[in-house]
mmCIF file of C-alpha atoms in Angstrom:
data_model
loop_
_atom_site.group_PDB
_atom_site.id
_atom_site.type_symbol
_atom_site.label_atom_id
_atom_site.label_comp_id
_atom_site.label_asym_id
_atom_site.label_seq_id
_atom_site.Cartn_x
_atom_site.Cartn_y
_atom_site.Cartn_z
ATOM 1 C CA UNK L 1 75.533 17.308 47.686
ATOM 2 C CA UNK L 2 72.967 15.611 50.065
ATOM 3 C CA UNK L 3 74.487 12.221 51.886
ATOM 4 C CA UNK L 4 72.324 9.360 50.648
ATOM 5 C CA UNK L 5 72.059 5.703 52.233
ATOM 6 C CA UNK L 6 74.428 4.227 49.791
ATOM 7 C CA UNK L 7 77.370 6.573 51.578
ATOM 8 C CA UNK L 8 76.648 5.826 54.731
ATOM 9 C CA UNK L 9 76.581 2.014 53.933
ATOM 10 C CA UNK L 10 79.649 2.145 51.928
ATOM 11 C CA UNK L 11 81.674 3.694 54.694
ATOM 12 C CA UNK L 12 80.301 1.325 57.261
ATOM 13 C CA UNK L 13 80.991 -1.897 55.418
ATOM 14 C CA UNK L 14 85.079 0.223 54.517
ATOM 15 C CA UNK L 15 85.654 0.770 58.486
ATOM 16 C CA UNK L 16 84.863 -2.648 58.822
ATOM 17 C CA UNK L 17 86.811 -4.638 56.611
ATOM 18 C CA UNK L 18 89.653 -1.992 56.989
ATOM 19 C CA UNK L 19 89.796 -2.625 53.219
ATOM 20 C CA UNK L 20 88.319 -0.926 50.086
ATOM 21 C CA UNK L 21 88.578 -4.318 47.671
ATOM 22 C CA UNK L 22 86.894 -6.329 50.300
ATOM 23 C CA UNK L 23 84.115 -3.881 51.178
ATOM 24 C CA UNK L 24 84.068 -3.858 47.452
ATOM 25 C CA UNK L 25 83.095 -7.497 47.069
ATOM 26 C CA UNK L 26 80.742 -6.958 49.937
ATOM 27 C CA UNK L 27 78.694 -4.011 48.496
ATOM 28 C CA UNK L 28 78.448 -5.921 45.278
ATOM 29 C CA UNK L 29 80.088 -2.892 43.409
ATOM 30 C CA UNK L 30 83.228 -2.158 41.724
ATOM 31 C CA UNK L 31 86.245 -0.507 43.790
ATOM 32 C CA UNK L 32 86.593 2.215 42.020
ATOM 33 C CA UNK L 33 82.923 2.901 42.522
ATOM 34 C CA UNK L 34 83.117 2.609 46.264
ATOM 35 C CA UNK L 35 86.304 4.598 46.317
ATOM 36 C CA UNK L 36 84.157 7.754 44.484
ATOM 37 C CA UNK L 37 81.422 7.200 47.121
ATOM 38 C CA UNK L 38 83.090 7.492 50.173
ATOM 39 C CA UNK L 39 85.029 10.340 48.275
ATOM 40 C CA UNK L 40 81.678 12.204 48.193
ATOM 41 C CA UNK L 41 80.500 11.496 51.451
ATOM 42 C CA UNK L 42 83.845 12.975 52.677
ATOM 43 C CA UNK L 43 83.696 16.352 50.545
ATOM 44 C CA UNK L 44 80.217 16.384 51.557
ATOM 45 C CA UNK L 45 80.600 16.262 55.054
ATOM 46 C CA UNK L 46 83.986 18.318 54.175
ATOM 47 C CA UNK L 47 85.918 16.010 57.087
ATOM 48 C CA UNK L 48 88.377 13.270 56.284
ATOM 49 C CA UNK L 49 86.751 9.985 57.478
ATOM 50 C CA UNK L 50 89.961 7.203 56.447
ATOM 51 C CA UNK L 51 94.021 7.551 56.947
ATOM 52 C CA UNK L 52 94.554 5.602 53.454
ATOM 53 C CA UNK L 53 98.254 3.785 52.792
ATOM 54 C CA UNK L 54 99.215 1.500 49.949
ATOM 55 C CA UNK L 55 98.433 -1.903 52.482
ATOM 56 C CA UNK L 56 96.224 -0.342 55.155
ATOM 57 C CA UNK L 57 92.998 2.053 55.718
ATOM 58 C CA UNK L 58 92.132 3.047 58.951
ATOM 59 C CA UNK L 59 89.374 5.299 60.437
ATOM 60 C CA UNK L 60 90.332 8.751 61.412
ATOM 61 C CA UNK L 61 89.324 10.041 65.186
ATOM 62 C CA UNK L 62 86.807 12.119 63.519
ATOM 63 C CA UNK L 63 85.575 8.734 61.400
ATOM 64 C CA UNK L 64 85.724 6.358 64.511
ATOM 65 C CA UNK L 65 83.047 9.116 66.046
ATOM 66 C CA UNK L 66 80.891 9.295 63.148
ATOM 67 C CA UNK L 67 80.971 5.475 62.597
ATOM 68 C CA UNK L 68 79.084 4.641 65.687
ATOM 69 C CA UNK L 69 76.550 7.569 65.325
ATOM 70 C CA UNK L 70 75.898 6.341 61.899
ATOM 71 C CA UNK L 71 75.745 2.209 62.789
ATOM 72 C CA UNK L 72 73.319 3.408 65.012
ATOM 73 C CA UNK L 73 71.143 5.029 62.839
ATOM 74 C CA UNK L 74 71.356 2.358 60.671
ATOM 75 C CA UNK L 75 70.357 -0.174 62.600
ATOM 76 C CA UNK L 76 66.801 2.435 63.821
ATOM 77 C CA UNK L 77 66.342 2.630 60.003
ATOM 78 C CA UNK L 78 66.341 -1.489 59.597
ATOM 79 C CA UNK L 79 64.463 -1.956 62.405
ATOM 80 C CA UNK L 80 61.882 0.205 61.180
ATOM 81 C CA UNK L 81 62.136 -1.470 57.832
ATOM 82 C CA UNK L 82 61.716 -4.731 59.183
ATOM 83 C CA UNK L 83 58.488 -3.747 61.364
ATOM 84 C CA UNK L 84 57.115 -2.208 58.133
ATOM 85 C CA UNK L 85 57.541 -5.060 56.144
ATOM 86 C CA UNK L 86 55.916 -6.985 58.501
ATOM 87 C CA UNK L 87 52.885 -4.723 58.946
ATOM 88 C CA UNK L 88 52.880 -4.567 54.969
ATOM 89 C CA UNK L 89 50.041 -7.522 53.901
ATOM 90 C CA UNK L 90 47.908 -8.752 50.971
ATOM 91 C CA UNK L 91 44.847 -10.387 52.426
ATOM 92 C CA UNK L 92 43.357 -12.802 50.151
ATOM 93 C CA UNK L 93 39.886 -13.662 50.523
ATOM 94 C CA UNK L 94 38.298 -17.277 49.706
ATOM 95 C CA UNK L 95 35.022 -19.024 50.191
ATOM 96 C CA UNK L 96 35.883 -22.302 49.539
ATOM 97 C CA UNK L 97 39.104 -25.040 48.958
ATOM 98 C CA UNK L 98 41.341 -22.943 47.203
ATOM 99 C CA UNK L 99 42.812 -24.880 44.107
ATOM 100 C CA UNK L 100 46.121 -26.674 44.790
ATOM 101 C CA UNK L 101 49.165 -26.495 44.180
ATOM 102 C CA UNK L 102 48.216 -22.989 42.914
ATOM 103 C CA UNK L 103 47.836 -21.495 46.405
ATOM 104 C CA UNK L 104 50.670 -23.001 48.208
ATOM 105 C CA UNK L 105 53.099 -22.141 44.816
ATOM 106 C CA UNK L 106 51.765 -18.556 44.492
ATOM 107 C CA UNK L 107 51.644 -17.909 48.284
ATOM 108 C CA UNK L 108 55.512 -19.115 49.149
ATOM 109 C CA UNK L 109 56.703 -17.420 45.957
ATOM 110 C CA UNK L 110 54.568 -13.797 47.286
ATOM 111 C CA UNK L 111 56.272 -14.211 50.583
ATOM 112 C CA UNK L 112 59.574 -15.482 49.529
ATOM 113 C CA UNK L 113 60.265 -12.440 46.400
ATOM 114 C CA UNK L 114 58.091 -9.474 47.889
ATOM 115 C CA UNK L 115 58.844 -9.955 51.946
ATOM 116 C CA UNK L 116 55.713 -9.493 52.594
ATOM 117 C CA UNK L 117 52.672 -11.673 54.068
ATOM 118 C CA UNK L 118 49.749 -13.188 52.790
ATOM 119 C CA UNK L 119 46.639 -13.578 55.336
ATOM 120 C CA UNK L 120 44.015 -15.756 54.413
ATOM 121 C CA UNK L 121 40.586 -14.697 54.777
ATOM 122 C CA UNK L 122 37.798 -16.825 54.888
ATOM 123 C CA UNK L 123 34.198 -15.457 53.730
ATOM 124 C CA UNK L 124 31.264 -16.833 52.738
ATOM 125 C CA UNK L 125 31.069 -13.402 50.160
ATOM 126 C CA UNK L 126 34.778 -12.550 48.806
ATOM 127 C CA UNK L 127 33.056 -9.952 46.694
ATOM 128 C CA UNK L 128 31.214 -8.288 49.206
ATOM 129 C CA UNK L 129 34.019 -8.535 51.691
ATOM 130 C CA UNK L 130 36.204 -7.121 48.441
ATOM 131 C CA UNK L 131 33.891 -4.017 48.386
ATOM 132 C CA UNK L 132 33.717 -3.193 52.137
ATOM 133 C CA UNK L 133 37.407 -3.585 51.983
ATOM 134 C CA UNK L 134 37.656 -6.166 54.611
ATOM 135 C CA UNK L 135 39.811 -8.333 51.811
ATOM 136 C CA UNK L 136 42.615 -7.035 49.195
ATOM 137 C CA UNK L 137 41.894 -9.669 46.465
ATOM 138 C CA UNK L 138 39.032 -12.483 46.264
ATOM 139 C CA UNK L 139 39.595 -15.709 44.906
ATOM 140 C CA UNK L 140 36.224 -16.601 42.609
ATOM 141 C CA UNK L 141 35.211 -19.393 41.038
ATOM 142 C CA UNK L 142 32.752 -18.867 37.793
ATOM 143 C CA UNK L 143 33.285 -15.840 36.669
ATOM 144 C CA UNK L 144 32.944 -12.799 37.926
ATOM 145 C CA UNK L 145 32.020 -9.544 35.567
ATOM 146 C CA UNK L 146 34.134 -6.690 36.051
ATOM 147 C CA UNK L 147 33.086 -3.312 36.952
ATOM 148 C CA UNK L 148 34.256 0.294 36.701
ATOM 149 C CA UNK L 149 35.152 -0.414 40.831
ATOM 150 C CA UNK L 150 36.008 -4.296 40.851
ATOM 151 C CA UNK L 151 38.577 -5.692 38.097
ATOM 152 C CA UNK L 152 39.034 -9.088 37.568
ATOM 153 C CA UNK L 153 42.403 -11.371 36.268
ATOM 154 C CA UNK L 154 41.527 -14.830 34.623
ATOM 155 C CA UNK L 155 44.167 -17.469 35.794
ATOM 156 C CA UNK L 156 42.896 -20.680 34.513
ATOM 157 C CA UNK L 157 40.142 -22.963 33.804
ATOM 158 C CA UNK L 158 39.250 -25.752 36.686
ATOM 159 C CA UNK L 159 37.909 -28.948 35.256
ATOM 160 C CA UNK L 160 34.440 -30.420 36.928
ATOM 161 C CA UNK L 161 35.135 -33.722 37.560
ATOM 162 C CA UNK L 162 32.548 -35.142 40.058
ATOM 163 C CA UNK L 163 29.283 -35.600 41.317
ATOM 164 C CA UNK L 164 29.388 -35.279 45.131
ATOM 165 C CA UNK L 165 25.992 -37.129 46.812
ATOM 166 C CA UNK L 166 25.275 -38.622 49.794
ATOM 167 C CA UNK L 167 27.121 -42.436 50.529
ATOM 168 C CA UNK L 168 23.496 -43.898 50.406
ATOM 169 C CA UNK L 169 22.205 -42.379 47.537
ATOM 170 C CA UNK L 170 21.347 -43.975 44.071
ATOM 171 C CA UNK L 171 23.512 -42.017 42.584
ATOM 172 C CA UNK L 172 26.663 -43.445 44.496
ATOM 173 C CA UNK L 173 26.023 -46.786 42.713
ATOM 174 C CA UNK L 174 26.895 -45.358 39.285
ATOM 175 C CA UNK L 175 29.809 -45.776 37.154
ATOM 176 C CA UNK L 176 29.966 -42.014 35.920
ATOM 177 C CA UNK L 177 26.957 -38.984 35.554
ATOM 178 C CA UNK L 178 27.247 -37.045 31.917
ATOM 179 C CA UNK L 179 26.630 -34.055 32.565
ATOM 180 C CA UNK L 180 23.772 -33.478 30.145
ATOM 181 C CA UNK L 181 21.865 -35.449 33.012
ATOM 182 C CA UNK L 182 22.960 -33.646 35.714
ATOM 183 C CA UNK L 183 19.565 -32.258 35.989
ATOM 184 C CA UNK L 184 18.072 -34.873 36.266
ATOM 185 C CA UNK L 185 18.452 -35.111 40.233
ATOM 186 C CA UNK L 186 18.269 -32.104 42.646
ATOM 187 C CA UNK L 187 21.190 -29.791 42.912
ATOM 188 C CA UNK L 188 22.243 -28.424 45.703
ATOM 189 C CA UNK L 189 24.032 -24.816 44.807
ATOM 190 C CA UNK L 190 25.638 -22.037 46.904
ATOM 191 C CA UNK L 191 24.337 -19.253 45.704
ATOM 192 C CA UNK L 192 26.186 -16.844 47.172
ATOM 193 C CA UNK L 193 29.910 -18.296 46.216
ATOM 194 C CA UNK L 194 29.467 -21.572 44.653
ATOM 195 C CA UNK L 195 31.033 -22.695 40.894
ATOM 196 C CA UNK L 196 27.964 -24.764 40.081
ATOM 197 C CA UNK L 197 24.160 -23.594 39.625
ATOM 198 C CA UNK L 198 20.624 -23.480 37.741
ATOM 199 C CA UNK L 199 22.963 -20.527 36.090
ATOM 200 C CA UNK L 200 25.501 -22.926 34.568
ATOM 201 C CA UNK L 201 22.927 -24.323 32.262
ATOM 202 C CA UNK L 202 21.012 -22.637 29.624
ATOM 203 C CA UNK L 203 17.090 -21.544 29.618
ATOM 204 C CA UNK L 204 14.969 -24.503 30.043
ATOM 205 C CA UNK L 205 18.062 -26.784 30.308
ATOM 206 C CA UNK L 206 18.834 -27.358 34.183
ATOM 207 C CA UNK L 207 17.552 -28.786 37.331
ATOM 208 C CA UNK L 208 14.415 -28.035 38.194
ATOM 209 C CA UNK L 209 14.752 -28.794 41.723
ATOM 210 C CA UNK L 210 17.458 -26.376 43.560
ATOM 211 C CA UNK L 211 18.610 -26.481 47.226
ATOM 212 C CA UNK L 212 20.035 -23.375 48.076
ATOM 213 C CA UNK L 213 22.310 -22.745 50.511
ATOM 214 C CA UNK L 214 25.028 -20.082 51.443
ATOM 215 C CA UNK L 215 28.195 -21.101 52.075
ATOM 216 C CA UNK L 216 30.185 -23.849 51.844
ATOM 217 C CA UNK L 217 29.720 -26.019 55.063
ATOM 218 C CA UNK L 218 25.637 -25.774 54.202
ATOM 219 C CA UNK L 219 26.362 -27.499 50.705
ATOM 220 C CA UNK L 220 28.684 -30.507 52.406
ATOM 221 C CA UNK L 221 25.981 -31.349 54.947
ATOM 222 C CA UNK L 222 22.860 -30.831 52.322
ATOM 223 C CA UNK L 223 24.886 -33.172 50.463
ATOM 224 C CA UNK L 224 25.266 -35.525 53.335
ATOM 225 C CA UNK L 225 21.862 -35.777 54.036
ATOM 226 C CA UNK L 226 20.717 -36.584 50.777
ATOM 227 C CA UNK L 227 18.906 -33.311 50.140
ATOM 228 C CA UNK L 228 20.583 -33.716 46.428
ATOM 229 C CA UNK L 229 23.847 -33.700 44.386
ATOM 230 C CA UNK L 230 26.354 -31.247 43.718
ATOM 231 C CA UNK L 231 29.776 -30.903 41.247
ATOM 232 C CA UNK L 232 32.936 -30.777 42.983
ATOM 233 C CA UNK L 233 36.229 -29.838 40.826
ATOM 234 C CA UNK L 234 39.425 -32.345 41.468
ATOM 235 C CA UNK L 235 40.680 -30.568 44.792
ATOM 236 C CA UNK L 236 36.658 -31.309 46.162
ATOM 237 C CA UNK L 237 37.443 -34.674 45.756
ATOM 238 C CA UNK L 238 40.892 -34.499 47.730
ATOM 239 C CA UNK L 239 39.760 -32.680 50.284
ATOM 240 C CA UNK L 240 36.379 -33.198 51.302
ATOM 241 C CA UNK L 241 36.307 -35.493 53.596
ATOM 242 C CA UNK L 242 33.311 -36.246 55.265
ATOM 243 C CA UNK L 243 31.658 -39.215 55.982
ATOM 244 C CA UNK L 244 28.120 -38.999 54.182
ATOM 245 C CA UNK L 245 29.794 -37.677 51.118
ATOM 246 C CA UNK L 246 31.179 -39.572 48.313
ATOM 247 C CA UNK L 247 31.967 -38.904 44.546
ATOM 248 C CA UNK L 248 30.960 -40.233 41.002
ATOM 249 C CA UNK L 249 32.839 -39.253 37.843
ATOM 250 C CA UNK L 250 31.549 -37.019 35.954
ATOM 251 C CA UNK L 251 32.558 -36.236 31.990
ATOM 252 C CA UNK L 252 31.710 -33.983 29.794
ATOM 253 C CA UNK L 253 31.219 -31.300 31.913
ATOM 254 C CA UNK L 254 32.662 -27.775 31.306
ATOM 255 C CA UNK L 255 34.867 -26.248 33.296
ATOM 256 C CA UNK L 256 34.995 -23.301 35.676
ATOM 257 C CA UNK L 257 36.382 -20.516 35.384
ATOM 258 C CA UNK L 258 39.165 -19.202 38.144
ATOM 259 C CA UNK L 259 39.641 -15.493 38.784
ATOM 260 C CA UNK L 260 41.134 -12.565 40.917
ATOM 261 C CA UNK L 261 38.871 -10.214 41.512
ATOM 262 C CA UNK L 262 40.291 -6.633 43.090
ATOM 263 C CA UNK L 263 39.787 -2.932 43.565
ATOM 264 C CA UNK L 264 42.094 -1.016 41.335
ATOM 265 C CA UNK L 265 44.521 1.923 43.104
ATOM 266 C CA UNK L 266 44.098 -0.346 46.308
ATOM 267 C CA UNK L 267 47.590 -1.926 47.990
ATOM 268 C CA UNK L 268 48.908 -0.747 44.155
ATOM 269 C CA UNK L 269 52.729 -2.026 44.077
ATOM 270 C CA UNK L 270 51.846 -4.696 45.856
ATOM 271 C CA UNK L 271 48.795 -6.368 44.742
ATOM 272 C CA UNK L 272 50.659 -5.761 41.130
ATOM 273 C CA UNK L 273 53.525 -7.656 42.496
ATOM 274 C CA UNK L 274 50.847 -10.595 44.145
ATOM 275 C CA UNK L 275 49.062 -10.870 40.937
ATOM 276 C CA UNK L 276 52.086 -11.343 38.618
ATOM 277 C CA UNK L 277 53.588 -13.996 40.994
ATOM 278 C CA UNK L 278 50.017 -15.686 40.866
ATOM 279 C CA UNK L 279 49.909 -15.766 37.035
ATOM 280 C CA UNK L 280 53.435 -17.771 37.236
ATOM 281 C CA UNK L 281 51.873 -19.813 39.450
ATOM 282 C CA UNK L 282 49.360 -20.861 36.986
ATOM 283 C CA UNK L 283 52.635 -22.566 34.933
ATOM 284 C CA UNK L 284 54.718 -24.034 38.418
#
């Protein structure tokens, strides 16, 4: 019989509590059980590691040797554990404001259940950082369509909720914008990453004036300056917070759609694990 962990951690915890019930209650097992284990470990080993009595146990010369080789090793292997676990990451890519409390409920439950990290990644192109492998998992907004390399997990639907234009603009003055006239002004779009676009609107039906830009600090400050409007969802309108900007209801509107996009056989047990936890998310 090959020793396994479980011995060697079973007759640890038994030399010290000098007791097989407590050790026992300890190892979360029955006594019995741990009394078969160490019972193994011994015929394996084909030493006697305990002096048992009816009221005392007590470690043999031979056991008192092989405890401290074997705390030793024990202690290497968790070591290396813990550095591993450590090392072991999901990066999660994002362009823009990630929707809250989704991130901070799906991140602290990742960390908390897996014991592993989540780095946040930044990029103006989670795809494209998804397919160079520079990210483990993008966070889009809009809908992405999957592919025989990138598959994609819908979490929910994010309402638009506001018209973001600049503080002296005509369009601040309003009460609400219906979406139907959306088009009506200028949109400003990221077209690399952005929710919002001449796409969300059928042939014919959108803005015929279209400020592109690439990322998300380009749309704030075209914004700003009055260049034209944009849509914001709800967490836009918490967190974006800059002086020429302000918001306008908007109703109507349709929402957007909120995916994970990834590359299948990449990170495997783990991104399965990440993806799961951010589904639950979706419910608190």
């Amino acid at each position: 019989m090959d020793v396994e962990l479980r011995h060697l951690r079973a007759f640890v915890e038994v030399a010290r509590q000098r007791s097989f019930t407590r050790a026992a209650e300890k190892l979360a097992i029955t006594q019995p059980a741990l009394t078969r284990t160490i019972q193994q470990l011994e015929t394996a080993l084909r030493v006697r590691l305990f002096n048992r009595s009816s009221r005392h146990v007590e470690l043999t010369n031979v056991g008192n040797s092989f405890l401290a080789q074997v705390e030793r090793v024990l202690n290497e292997l968790d070591r290396a554990m813990s550095a591993l676990s450590e090392q072991v990451s999901i990066r999660l890519g994002f362009s823009w404001l990630m929707p809250d409390p989704w991130a901070q409920r799906t991140i602290s439950a990742f960390e908390r259940t897996s014991g592993s990290a989540v780095n946040l990644v930044r990029t103006d192109d989670p795809i494209q950082a998804l397919q160079r492998h520079v990210i483990d998992v993008a966070l889009v907004r809009g809908g992405v369509l999957p592919t025989a390399s990138v598959k994609v997990v819908h979490l929910f639907d994010e309402p638009r909720v506001a018209i973001a234009c600049a503080t002296k603009s005509d369009v601040s003055r309003l009460d609400e914008v219906d979406w139907r006239d959306v088009p009506r002004w200028p949109l400003v779009e990221n077209v690399v990453s952005g929710a919002t676009g001449h796409w969300s609107w059928g042939p014919g039906e959108g803005p015929r004036d279209v400020i592109e830009t690439t990322n998300y600090d380009e749309w704030v400050e075209s914004v700003a300056a009055d260049r034209g409007i944009g849509v914001a969802p709800a967490v836009g309108v918490r967190r974006i917070n800059h002086p020429g900007v302000t918001f306008v209801p908007l109703v109507n509107a349709p929402p957007v759609p909120v995916e994970l996009a990834y590359l299948p056989h990449m990170q495997e047990l783990l991104l399965r694990r990440f993806i799961e936890v951010a589904i639950a998310a979706v419910h608190g």
